[in-house]
Coordinates of C-alpha atoms and ligand atoms in Angstrom, one line a residue:
M1294 CA 87.0 90.1 120.3
K1295 CA 89.2 92.7 120.6
E1296 CA 90.0 93.0 124.3
E1297 CA 89.7 97.5 125.7
N1298 CA 86.4 98.3 123.8
N1299 CA 86.7 101.4 125.1
S1300 CA 88.8 102.5 122.0
L1301 CA 87.1 101.0 119.3
N1302 CA 87.0 102.9 115.9
F1303 CA 83.2 103.0 114.6
I1304 CA 84.3 100.7 112.3
E1305 CA 85.4 98.2 115.0
Q1306 CA 82.2 98.6 117.0
I1307 CA 80.1 97.8 113.4
V1308 CA 82.7 94.2 113.3
E1309 CA 82.4 94.0 117.1
E1310 CA 78.7 93.8 116.4
D1311 CA 78.5 91.1 114.2
L1312 CA 80.3 88.7 116.2
S1313 CA 77.6 89.4 118.7
N1314 CA 75.6 88.8 116.6
G1315 CA 76.4 85.7 116.1
M1316 CA 79.3 85.8 113.2
D1317 CA 82.3 83.6 113.7
N1318 CA 85.4 85.8 113.7
S1319 CA 87.0 82.6 111.8
K1320 CA 84.7 84.7 108.8
L1321 CA 86.3 87.6 109.3
R1322 CA 88.4 89.0 106.6
F1323 CA 90.0 92.1 105.2
R1324 CA 91.5 93.2 102.1
F1325 CA 93.2 96.3 101.4
P1326 CA 92.2 97.7 97.5
P1327 CA 94.7 99.8 95.5
E1328 CA 94.4 100.7 92.1
P1329 CA 97.7 100.4 90.7
N1330 CA 98.0 104.3 88.9
G1331 CA 100.2 105.4 90.9
Y1332 CA 102.4 105.0 94.4
L1333 CA 100.7 105.4 97.8
H1334 CA 99.9 108.6 99.7
I1335 CA 99.7 109.0 103.2
G1336 CA 95.5 108.9 102.6
H1337 CA 96.3 105.6 101.4
A1338 CA 97.6 104.8 105.0
A1339 CA 94.8 105.7 107.2
S1340 CA 92.9 102.8 105.3
I1341 CA 96.1 100.9 105.3
C1342 CA 96.3 101.5 109.3
L1343 CA 92.7 100.1 109.1
N1344 CA 92.5 97.4 107.3
F1345 CA 95.7 95.4 108.4
G1346 CA 95.3 97.1 111.8
L1347 CA 91.7 94.8 111.7
G1348 CA 93.9 92.2 110.7
L1349 CA 95.8 92.6 113.5
T1350 CA 92.9 93.2 115.9
Y1351 CA 91.3 90.0 115.2
K1352 CA 93.8 88.1 113.8
S1353 CA 92.2 87.9 110.2
P1354 CA 93.8 88.0 107.1
V1355 CA 93.7 90.8 105.3
N1356 CA 94.4 90.7 101.3
L1357 CA 96.4 92.5 99.0
R1358 CA 94.3 93.0 96.3
F1359 CA 95.5 95.2 93.1
D1360 CA 92.0 96.8 91.8
D1361 CA 93.7 96.7 87.5
T1362 CA 90.5 97.4 85.3
N1363 CA 92.1 99.5 83.6
P1364 CA 94.5 99.3 81.2
A1365 CA 95.3 102.9 80.1
K1366 CA 96.1 103.9 83.3
E1367 CA 97.7 101.0 84.8
E1368 CA 100.9 99.8 85.7
Q1369 CA 103.8 97.4 86.5
E1370 CA 106.2 99.8 88.4
Y1371 CA 103.2 101.1 90.1
V1372 CA 102.0 97.3 91.5
D1373 CA 105.9 97.3 93.1
A1374 CA 106.6 100.5 94.4
I1375 CA 102.3 99.5 96.1
K1376 CA 103.8 96.7 97.8
T1377 CA 107.0 97.7 98.5
D1378 CA 105.4 100.3 101.0
I1379 CA 103.2 98.6 102.5
K1380 CA 105.9 96.2 103.2
W1381 CA 107.5 98.9 104.2
L1382 CA 105.4 100.5 106.7
G1383 CA 105.1 97.3 108.5
F1384 CA 102.3 95.4 107.4
Q1385 CA 101.7 91.8 105.6
W1386 CA 98.5 90.6 103.3
D1387 CA 97.3 87.0 103.2
K1388 CA 97.7 86.6 99.5
E1389 CA 98.4 89.0 96.7
L1390 CA 95.1 89.2 94.3
Y1391 CA 93.9 90.8 91.6
S1392 CA 91.2 91.9 90.4
S1393 CA 92.5 90.5 86.3
D1394 CA 92.5 87.1 87.7
Y1395 CA 89.0 87.0 88.0
F1396 CA 88.4 88.1 84.4
Q1397 CA 86.8 85.3 83.9
Q1398 CA 84.7 84.9 86.9
L1399 CA 83.2 88.3 86.0
Y1400 CA 82.9 87.2 82.5
D1401 CA 80.8 84.4 83.0
W1402 CA 78.0 86.2 85.6
A1403 CA 77.9 88.9 82.9
L1404 CA 76.2 86.2 81.3
L1405 CA 74.5 85.2 84.3
L1406 CA 72.6 88.6 84.8
I1407 CA 72.1 88.7 80.8
K1408 CA 70.4 85.0 80.6
N1409 CA 68.2 86.8 83.9
G1410 CA 67.4 89.6 82.1
K1411 CA 69.1 91.8 84.2
A1412 CA 72.1 92.9 81.9
Y1413 CA 71.9 94.1 77.9
V1414 CA 74.3 95.5 75.1
D1415 CA 73.7 99.2 74.6
D1416 CA 74.8 100.8 70.7
Q1417 CA 74.6 104.1 72.4
N1418 CA 77.6 106.4 72.9
S1419 CA 78.6 107.7 76.0
E1420 CA 77.2 110.8 75.4
Q1421 CA 74.0 110.1 74.0
I1422 CA 73.6 107.4 77.8
A1423 CA 74.4 110.7 79.9
Q1424 CA 71.2 112.8 77.7
Q1425 CA 69.1 109.7 79.0
K1426 CA 70.8 109.8 82.6
G1427 CA 67.9 112.3 84.3
T1428 CA 69.1 114.3 87.0
P1429 CA 68.3 113.5 90.6
T1430 CA 64.7 114.9 90.2
Q1431 CA 64.2 114.1 86.6
N1432 CA 63.7 110.2 85.9
G1433 CA 66.0 109.0 83.3
E1434 CA 64.8 107.8 80.0
N1435 CA 65.1 104.2 78.8
S1436 CA 66.8 102.9 75.8
P1437 CA 66.3 102.1 73.0
F1438 CA 68.3 98.7 73.6
R1439 CA 66.7 98.3 76.8
N1440 CA 65.0 95.4 75.4
R1441 CA 66.9 93.3 73.0
T1442 CA 66.2 89.3 73.9
V1443 CA 68.4 87.0 75.6
A1444 CA 69.6 85.9 72.1
E1445 CA 70.7 88.8 70.6
N1446 CA 72.1 90.4 73.4
L1447 CA 74.6 87.2 74.5
D1448 CA 75.9 87.9 70.3
L1449 CA 76.6 91.0 71.1
F1450 CA 78.5 90.6 74.3
E1451 CA 80.5 87.8 72.8
K1452 CA 81.2 90.8 69.2
M1453 CA 82.1 92.9 72.5
K1454 CA 84.5 89.9 73.8
N1455 CA 85.9 89.4 70.8
G1456 CA 86.7 92.7 69.4
D1457 CA 84.2 93.4 66.4
F1458 CA 83.6 96.7 67.9
E1459 CA 85.1 100.0 68.4
E1460 CA 86.1 101.2 71.2
G1461 CA 82.8 103.2 72.8
S1462 CA 80.6 102.4 70.0
H1463 CA 78.7 99.4 72.4
V1464 CA 78.9 98.4 76.6
L1465 CA 77.1 96.7 78.6
R1466 CA 74.9 97.5 80.7
A1467 CA 72.8 96.3 84.2
K1468 CA 69.2 96.4 83.9
I1469 CA 68.3 98.2 86.9
D1470 CA 65.8 101.0 86.9
M1471 CA 66.0 104.5 84.7
S1472 CA 63.8 106.1 87.7
S1473 CA 65.7 104.9 90.9
A1474 CA 66.5 107.7 93.2
N1475 CA 70.4 106.4 92.8
M1476 CA 71.5 107.9 89.8
L1477 CA 73.8 104.9 90.1
M1478 CA 71.2 102.6 89.5
R1479 CA 69.8 103.7 86.2
D1480 CA 71.1 101.0 84.3
P1481 CA 75.1 101.6 84.7
I1482 CA 77.6 100.6 82.7
I1483 CA 79.3 96.8 84.1
Y1484 CA 81.9 96.5 80.7
R1485 CA 82.7 99.1 78.3
V1486 CA 85.4 97.7 74.6
L1487 CA 88.5 99.3 75.3
K1488 CA 91.7 97.7 73.5
K1489 CA 94.9 98.2 75.1
T1490 CA 97.0 95.5 76.3
H1491 CA 96.4 94.7 80.5
H1492 CA 99.8 94.8 82.4
R1493 CA 98.5 91.2 83.4
T1494 CA 96.5 90.1 80.9
G1495 CA 98.2 91.0 77.4
N1496 CA 95.7 91.1 75.0
D1497 CA 93.6 88.4 76.4
W1498 CA 90.3 91.0 76.8
N1499 CA 88.4 93.3 74.8
I1500 CA 86.3 94.5 77.3
Y1501 CA 86.8 95.7 80.4
P1502 CA 85.0 95.2 83.7
M1503 CA 84.3 98.6 85.7
Y1504 CA 84.1 99.5 89.1
D1505 CA 81.3 98.7 90.4
W1506 CA 81.0 95.5 88.9
T1507 CA 84.6 94.3 89.9
H1508 CA 84.5 96.0 93.4
G1509 CA 81.8 93.2 95.5
E1510 CA 82.7 90.1 93.3
S1511 CA 85.7 90.6 94.1
D1512 CA 84.9 90.5 97.8
Y1513 CA 82.4 87.9 97.6
I1514 CA 84.9 86.1 95.5
E1515 CA 87.5 86.7 98.5
Q1516 CA 84.8 85.7 100.4
I1517 CA 85.9 89.5 102.5
S1518 CA 83.8 90.0 105.7
H1519 CA 83.8 93.8 105.2
S1520 CA 84.7 96.1 102.6
I1521 CA 86.1 98.6 103.6
C1522 CA 85.5 102.2 101.6
T1523 CA 85.8 105.7 102.2
L1524 CA 82.7 108.1 101.9
E1525 CA 81.9 109.1 98.3
F1526 CA 81.3 105.6 98.1
K1527 CA 78.4 105.3 100.0
N1528 CA 75.5 105.3 97.0
H1529 CA 77.3 103.7 95.4
R1530 CA 76.3 100.6 98.2
E1531 CA 72.7 100.1 96.8
L1532 CA 74.2 99.0 93.7
Y1533 CA 76.8 96.5 95.3
D1534 CA 74.1 94.9 97.4
W1535 CA 72.2 95.1 94.3
F1536 CA 75.4 93.4 92.3
L1537 CA 75.8 90.9 94.7
D1538 CA 72.1 89.8 94.8
Q1539 CA 72.2 88.2 91.7
V1540 CA 75.8 85.9 92.2
Y1541 CA 74.9 85.6 95.8
N1542 CA 74.7 82.2 97.1
M1543 CA 73.4 81.4 100.4
K1544 CA 75.8 78.9 101.4
N1545 CA 78.9 81.5 100.7
L1546 CA 79.5 84.1 103.6
R1547 CA 78.2 87.8 101.9
P1548 CA 80.6 90.7 102.2
K1549 CA 79.4 93.9 104.1
Q1550 CA 80.6 97.5 102.4
R1551 CA 81.2 100.3 105.1
E1552 CA 82.5 103.3 104.6
F1553 CA 84.4 106.3 106.6
A1554 CA 85.4 109.9 105.7
R1555 CA 88.4 110.1 103.7
R1556 CA 92.2 111.2 105.4
N1557 CA 92.9 114.4 104.1
L1558 CA 96.0 116.6 105.4
S1559 CA 96.9 120.4 104.9
Y1560 CA 99.0 121.5 102.0
T1561 CA 98.6 119.2 100.4
I1562 CA 97.2 117.3 97.8
M1563 CA 95.6 113.4 98.0
S1564 CA 94.8 111.9 94.7
K1565 CA 97.3 109.2 92.7
R1566 CA 95.5 111.6 89.4
K1567 CA 97.3 114.6 90.7
L1568 CA 100.4 113.5 92.6
R1569 CA 100.9 111.8 88.7
E1570 CA 100.5 115.1 87.3
L1571 CA 103.3 116.9 89.4
V1572 CA 105.6 113.8 88.3
E1573 CA 105.1 114.3 84.7
E1574 CA 105.3 118.0 84.6
G1575 CA 108.4 117.9 86.1
Y1576 CA 107.0 120.5 89.7
V1577 CA 108.5 117.4 91.7
N1578 CA 111.6 115.2 91.2
G1579 CA 109.7 111.7 90.8
W1580 CA 107.6 110.1 92.9
D1581 CA 109.7 109.9 96.0
D1582 CA 110.8 113.4 96.4
P1583 CA 110.4 114.4 100.0
R1584 CA 108.2 117.1 98.8
M1585 CA 105.3 114.7 98.0
P1586 CA 102.8 113.3 100.4
T1587 CA 103.5 109.9 98.7
I1588 CA 104.7 106.9 101.8
S1589 CA 107.7 107.2 99.4
G1590 CA 108.6 110.5 99.4
L1591 CA 108.3 110.7 103.3
R1592 CA 110.6 108.0 104.2
R1593 CA 112.8 110.2 101.8
R1594 CA 112.4 112.7 103.8
G1595 CA 113.3 110.6 106.9
Y1596 CA 109.9 109.5 108.0
T1597 CA 109.7 106.7 110.4
P1598 CA 107.1 103.5 109.5
S1599 CA 105.9 103.9 113.1
S1600 CA 105.3 107.4 113.3
I1601 CA 103.2 107.2 109.7
R1602 CA 101.0 104.9 112.5
D1603 CA 101.4 106.7 114.9
F1604 CA 99.9 109.3 112.9
S1605 CA 96.8 107.5 112.1
A1606 CA 96.4 106.4 114.9
T1607 CA 96.3 109.4 116.5
A1608 CA 93.8 111.4 113.6
G1609 CA 91.8 108.4 113.8
I1610 CA 89.1 107.1 111.7
S1611 CA 86.4 109.0 110.9
K1612 CA 82.4 108.9 109.4
R1613 CA 83.0 112.5 108.0
D1614 CA 84.8 114.7 105.4
N1615 CA 87.5 117.3 107.9
V1616 CA 90.7 118.3 107.2
V1617 CA 94.2 117.1 110.0
D1618 CA 96.9 119.6 110.4
I1619 CA 99.7 118.6 108.8
A1620 CA 101.7 120.3 112.2
L1621 CA 100.6 116.6 113.3
L1622 CA 102.1 114.5 111.4
E1623 CA 105.0 116.7 112.1
F1624 CA 104.5 116.4 115.7
H1625 CA 104.5 113.0 115.6
I1626 CA 108.5 112.5 113.7
K1627 CA 110.0 114.7 115.4
N1628 CA 108.3 113.5 118.2
E1629 CA 110.0 110.0 117.5
L1630 CA 113.2 111.2 116.2
N1631 CA 113.9 113.5 119.5
K1632 CA 114.2 110.2 121.4
I1633 CA 115.8 108.3 118.7
A1634 CA 117.9 110.3 116.5
P1635 CA 121.8 110.5 117.1
R1636 CA 122.8 114.7 117.9
V1637 CA 125.7 115.9 115.7
M1638 CA 126.6 119.6 114.4
A1639 CA 126.5 120.6 111.3
V1640 CA 126.6 123.8 110.0
L1641 CA 124.9 124.6 106.9
D1642 CA 125.2 128.1 106.6
P1643 CA 129.3 128.6 107.5
V1644 CA 131.8 131.8 108.3
K1645 CA 135.2 130.9 109.2
L1646 CA 136.0 131.4 113.1
I1647 CA 139.4 132.1 114.8
I1648 CA 140.5 130.8 118.4
T1649 CA 143.9 133.4 118.0
N1650 CA 144.8 132.1 121.6
Y1651 CA 144.8 128.9 119.9
P1652 CA 148.1 126.6 119.4
E1653 CA 148.5 126.4 115.5
N1654 CA 148.7 123.7 115.8
K1655 CA 146.4 121.8 118.3
E1656 CA 144.4 119.3 118.0
E1657 CA 141.9 117.8 120.5
I1658 CA 139.5 115.0 120.5
L1659 CA 136.1 116.2 122.4
N1660 CA 133.5 113.9 124.1
A1661 CA 130.1 114.7 123.7
E1662 CA 126.7 112.6 124.0
N1663 CA 124.7 111.5 121.5
N1664 CA 121.5 111.9 122.9
P1665 CA 120.8 113.7 126.2
E1666 CA 116.6 111.8 126.0
D1667 CA 119.1 108.5 125.2
E1668 CA 120.6 107.3 128.5
T1669 CA 122.4 104.2 126.3
A1670 CA 123.0 106.4 123.5
G1671 CA 126.9 106.7 124.3
F1672 CA 129.2 109.9 123.3
R1673 CA 131.2 110.4 120.0
E1674 CA 134.5 111.7 119.4
V1675 CA 134.5 115.6 117.9
P1676 CA 137.9 117.4 116.2
F1677 CA 138.3 120.3 117.8
S1678 CA 140.9 123.0 116.6
R1679 CA 141.7 126.8 116.4
E1680 CA 139.5 127.2 113.0
I1681 CA 136.3 126.8 113.1
Y1682 CA 132.3 127.2 111.5
I1683 CA 130.0 128.1 113.2
E1684 CA 126.4 129.6 111.3
R1685 CA 126.8 133.2 109.8
E1686 CA 123.1 134.4 111.7
D1687 CA 124.8 133.4 115.3
F1688 CA 127.5 136.3 115.0
R1689 CA 126.3 140.2 115.4
E1690 CA 129.0 142.3 115.0
Q1691 CA 125.8 144.3 117.6
A1692 CA 122.4 143.0 119.2
N1693 CA 120.4 143.6 122.2
K1694 CA 119.9 141.6 125.2
K1695 CA 117.7 139.4 123.6
F1696 CA 120.5 138.1 121.4
F1697 CA 122.0 134.8 123.4
R1698 CA 124.3 133.9 120.5
L1699 CA 128.0 135.7 119.9
K1700 CA 128.2 139.3 119.4
L1701 CA 131.2 141.3 120.0
D1702 CA 132.9 141.2 123.3
K1703 CA 130.6 139.3 124.8
E1704 CA 130.4 135.6 126.0
V1705 CA 129.7 132.7 124.1
R1706 CA 129.8 128.7 124.6
L1707 CA 130.8 126.8 121.7
K1708 CA 128.7 122.9 122.3
N1709 CA 131.1 120.5 123.6
A1710 CA 133.3 123.0 124.2
Y1711 CA 135.0 126.1 125.5
I1712 CA 133.7 129.6 126.1
I1713 CA 135.2 132.4 123.5
K1714 CA 134.1 135.7 123.2
A1715 CA 134.6 137.8 120.1
N1716 CA 136.5 140.1 119.3
S1717 CA 136.6 141.8 116.3
V1718 CA 136.3 140.9 112.2
V1719 CA 137.8 141.2 108.9
K1720 CA 135.5 141.4 106.3
D1721 CA 135.3 142.0 102.7
E1722 CA 135.0 144.9 99.9
T1723 CA 131.6 144.5 100.4
G1724 CA 131.3 144.7 104.4
N1725 CA 130.5 140.9 105.0
I1726 CA 132.8 139.4 107.8
T1727 CA 134.8 136.8 106.4
E1728 CA 136.3 136.3 109.7
I1729 CA 135.3 136.1 113.6
H1730 CA 138.5 135.9 115.9
C1731 CA 137.6 135.1 119.3
T1732 CA 139.5 134.1 122.2
Y1733 CA 139.0 130.8 124.8
D1734 CA 139.1 130.1 128.1
E1735 CA 141.0 127.4 128.3
D1736 CA 139.5 126.3 131.4
S1737 CA 135.9 125.9 130.1
K1738 CA 136.4 123.6 128.7
S1739 CA 132.9 121.0 129.2
G1740 CA 132.7 118.7 130.9
S1741 CA 136.2 119.3 132.7
G1742 CA 134.8 120.2 136.7
S1743 CA 136.9 122.7 136.6
E1744 CA 135.2 125.9 138.5
A1745 CA 135.1 127.4 134.9
S1746 CA 133.5 124.9 132.9
K1747 CA 130.5 125.6 135.4
R1748 CA 130.4 128.9 134.9
K1749 CA 126.8 130.1 133.3
V1750 CA 126.6 132.0 129.5
K1751 CA 123.7 133.3 127.9
G1752 CA 123.9 131.3 124.8
T1753 CA 125.3 128.1 123.5
I1754 CA 126.3 127.8 119.6
H1755 CA 127.1 124.5 117.7
W1756 CA 130.7 124.5 115.5
V1757 CA 132.4 122.0 112.9
S1758 CA 136.2 121.7 113.5
I1759 CA 137.3 123.0 110.2
K1760 CA 140.0 121.3 109.2
H1761 CA 138.2 117.9 110.4
A1762 CA 134.7 118.9 108.7
L1763 CA 133.2 116.8 105.8
Q1764 CA 131.3 119.4 102.8
A1765 CA 127.7 117.8 102.6
E1766 CA 124.7 119.2 100.5
V1767 CA 121.8 119.5 102.6
R1768 CA 117.9 120.2 101.0
L1769 CA 115.9 122.0 103.2
Y1770 CA 112.0 121.6 102.3
D1771 CA 109.2 123.9 102.5
R1772 CA 106.1 122.7 102.4
L1773 CA 104.8 122.2 98.4
F1774 CA 101.5 124.1 98.6
T1775 CA 101.7 127.6 99.9
D1776 CA 96.8 126.8 100.3
E1777 CA 95.9 125.0 103.1
A1778 CA 93.3 123.4 100.1
P1779 CA 94.8 123.8 97.2
D1780 CA 92.0 121.4 95.8
S1781 CA 89.5 123.0 97.3
Y1782 CA 88.8 125.6 94.4
K1783 CA 86.3 125.5 91.7
D1784 CA 87.9 128.0 89.5
K1785 CA 91.3 127.0 90.7
N1786 CA 93.7 124.8 88.7
F1787 CA 95.7 123.2 92.1
K1788 CA 98.9 123.4 90.4
E1789 CA 98.2 127.8 90.3
F1790 CA 99.1 127.7 94.6
I1791 CA 102.8 125.7 94.4
N1792 CA 105.5 127.1 95.9
P1793 CA 107.8 128.2 94.2
N1794 CA 110.1 128.4 97.2
S1795 CA 109.8 124.8 98.7
L1796 CA 113.4 123.7 97.9
K1797 CA 116.5 124.9 98.9
I1798 CA 120.3 123.0 98.2
I1799 CA 122.8 124.1 100.0
S1800 CA 125.5 122.5 98.8
D1801 CA 128.6 123.5 101.1
A1802 CA 127.2 122.7 104.4
F1803 CA 129.9 120.9 106.7
V1804 CA 129.2 117.7 109.0
E1805 CA 131.3 116.1 111.8
P1806 CA 133.3 113.3 110.7
S1807 CA 131.8 111.0 113.2
I1808 CA 129.1 110.7 110.5
K1809 CA 131.2 110.1 107.7
N1810 CA 129.9 106.5 107.2
A1811 CA 126.0 107.4 107.5
K1812 CA 123.9 105.3 105.5
N1813 CA 121.0 106.0 103.4
E1814 CA 117.8 107.2 105.5
D1815 CA 119.9 107.4 108.5
S1816 CA 119.0 110.5 110.8
F1817 CA 120.4 112.3 112.9
Q1818 CA 119.3 115.5 115.2
F1819 CA 121.6 118.8 113.0
Q1820 CA 121.6 120.4 117.3
R1821 CA 119.8 123.4 116.9
M1822 CA 118.6 123.5 113.3
G1823 CA 116.7 120.1 112.9
Y1824 CA 116.3 117.1 112.3
F1825 CA 118.0 115.2 109.2
S1826 CA 117.8 112.3 106.8
V1827 CA 120.3 111.2 104.2
D1828 CA 119.5 110.7 100.6
K1829 CA 120.3 108.6 98.1
D1830 CA 121.9 110.7 95.9
S1831 CA 124.6 110.5 98.6
T1832 CA 128.4 109.2 97.4
T1833 CA 130.8 108.2 99.0
D1834 CA 132.6 111.4 98.9
K1835 CA 129.5 114.0 99.2
L1836 CA 126.8 113.0 101.4
V1837 CA 123.8 114.7 100.7
F1838 CA 121.0 115.4 103.6
N1839 CA 117.2 116.0 103.6
R1840 CA 115.9 118.2 107.0
T1841 CA 113.1 116.2 107.3
V1842 CA 111.4 118.8 110.1
P1843 CA 113.4 121.7 111.8
L1844 CA 113.1 121.9 115.7
R1845 CA 110.7 123.7 117.1
D1846 CA 112.7 127.3 116.3
S1847 CA 112.4 129.8 119.7
W1848 CA 115.3 131.2 117.6
A1849 CA 113.1 132.8 114.8
K1850 CA 110.4 134.4 116.8
M1851 CA 112.6 136.0 118.8
E1852 CA 114.5 137.1 116.1
K1853 CA 111.8 139.4 115.2
K1854 CA 112.0 141.0 118.5
I1855 CA 116.0 142.0 117.6
Ligands
LIG2542 P1 93.0 108.2 94.5 O1 92.6 109.4 94.2 O2 94.4 109.0 95.4 O3 94.1 107.7 93.1 P2 91.3 106.2 95.1 O4 90.6 105.6 96.4 O5 91.5 106.2 93.7 O6 93.0 107.6 95.4 P3 92.6 103.3 95.4 O7 93.9 103.5 94.9 O8 91.6 103.2 94.9 O9 92.9 104.8 95.8 O10 92.4 103.3 96.9 C1 93.0 101.9 97.4 C2 91.7 102.7 99.1 O11 92.8 103.3 100.0 C3 90.4 102.2 98.6 O12 90.2 101.8 99.6 C4 90.5 103.7 98.8 O13 89.1 104.5 99.9 C5 91.6 104.2 100.2 N1 92.1 105.7 100.3 C6 92.2 106.2 98.9 N2 92.6 107.7 99.5 C7 92.3 107.8 100.9 C8 92.6 108.6 101.9 N3 92.8 109.8 101.2 N4 92.7 108.6 102.8 C9 91.6 107.4 103.4 N5 91.4 106.1 102.1 C10 92.1 106.7 101.3
LIG2543 MG1 91.3 105.2 92.6

């Protein structure tokens, strides 16, 4: 049993109840069952954290089961990506299994259904079948093929299997009840003809089992104790149980399906099919585009596995549908990076600043703290010289009192360095500032202990030494959608809400040289700018950074008042 009972989620409560009713802990077994038709997204992370979390809590095995019953949509690439993502999130499955491993068993059980008068081959097409389905308030009609003999059904089903029939011409249906209040119980289809090559079974099969038939029986084969799925399957539970009844043997454990609410996140979508549209139609640059809500996109963006797990834990497991604010996800990564990301200086929109009283050929190496939040993080060396870049928006010729950055005739501290005062500017013919001329106070060096170093000035700005700086590309991301719930409109396609300005590329940013050897996925705080992570597109000549998340930007708010 779980130790701290006060923090149980409702699924854990169900497990606890089963244990207290005599179920043996050793019988607990869970699974995560993705369909390999796309990459995993942050919604799947909820299910992964829940199922693998149960495994850790109860020291029980968790299977990774690929639900691969639709060869038209499934590919090996997705299988590989799903495995990579789960491992990266920090979880380890017990067995790697495939629904397609059970095709023979499922077929044999379908024969059993036919023999027991519980299934029949229907020669009608899908429209005819749909027409007979009825409505929630009106009973359905029996198919004219419902009362075929067992022998006839066996013969036709074998022909379906052998490929004697075309796609769409015949299906195998469970014989349940065309007047059931639950529409899913009205003789659901369990097999259809599909003449497609399957990523694992090749051309062995011309028929493929439907989700409902496959899922519960796979749980039974694997002896999954708790089969946890999302709320839209609540209505399917009756069918899940009916299918189990047909094959259940008292000696075995009987799986139970339980449902929790899907994880929805504001300003994004959570559907592999729709995410795939974004990839295939070129709205984003692949499944791992840092704007995507995929696990691989978040990873490339600079999210850590623990930030995603912590987010999942805080967002919790719910019985009712709800939308989680994307700011909660951002909070978690910011919180973590604040503790672990080394601080460096980078200038994204450079303007040249010359310290006119600093000797021309002088260079100094200054010491800078790697992370004020972490005493053990130590110091790094930052070169300083006469010509530096500062952020263009950190200078104004004139500004009111609330502008705490550099302005003419006023002082500001260069982070880790000296206090400077702006004296004049040089402009090009369009009036654009090309140089800012300053003087520095030689005695004001940070950390030198002098009186002048302790002098308080209102603002501190970051900078890089031009001679030493590395040119870098920086990719700034905004939300991929302009609407909080792009997927929620009946009359509008989610793609209408794509934010045309979700990516801004800066190809001539400058970073301090201490991070020359930064590796893919290393994260940094660019001081005053945000958290940035090294992109896989980086080369030895040029680093490329993704902005993971901005710092909470108090400047932006104040700017409006200036
Ligand atoms: P999609 O529409 O994105 O393909 P799906 O539910 O069809 O979603 P599956 O690959 O079948 O995707 O899902 C694997 C598991 O992850 C299932 O148990 C499913 O219920 C769960 N899951 C999928 N999306 C979410 C979500 N948004 N929140 C919580 N669990 C989810
Ligand atoms: Mg699906």
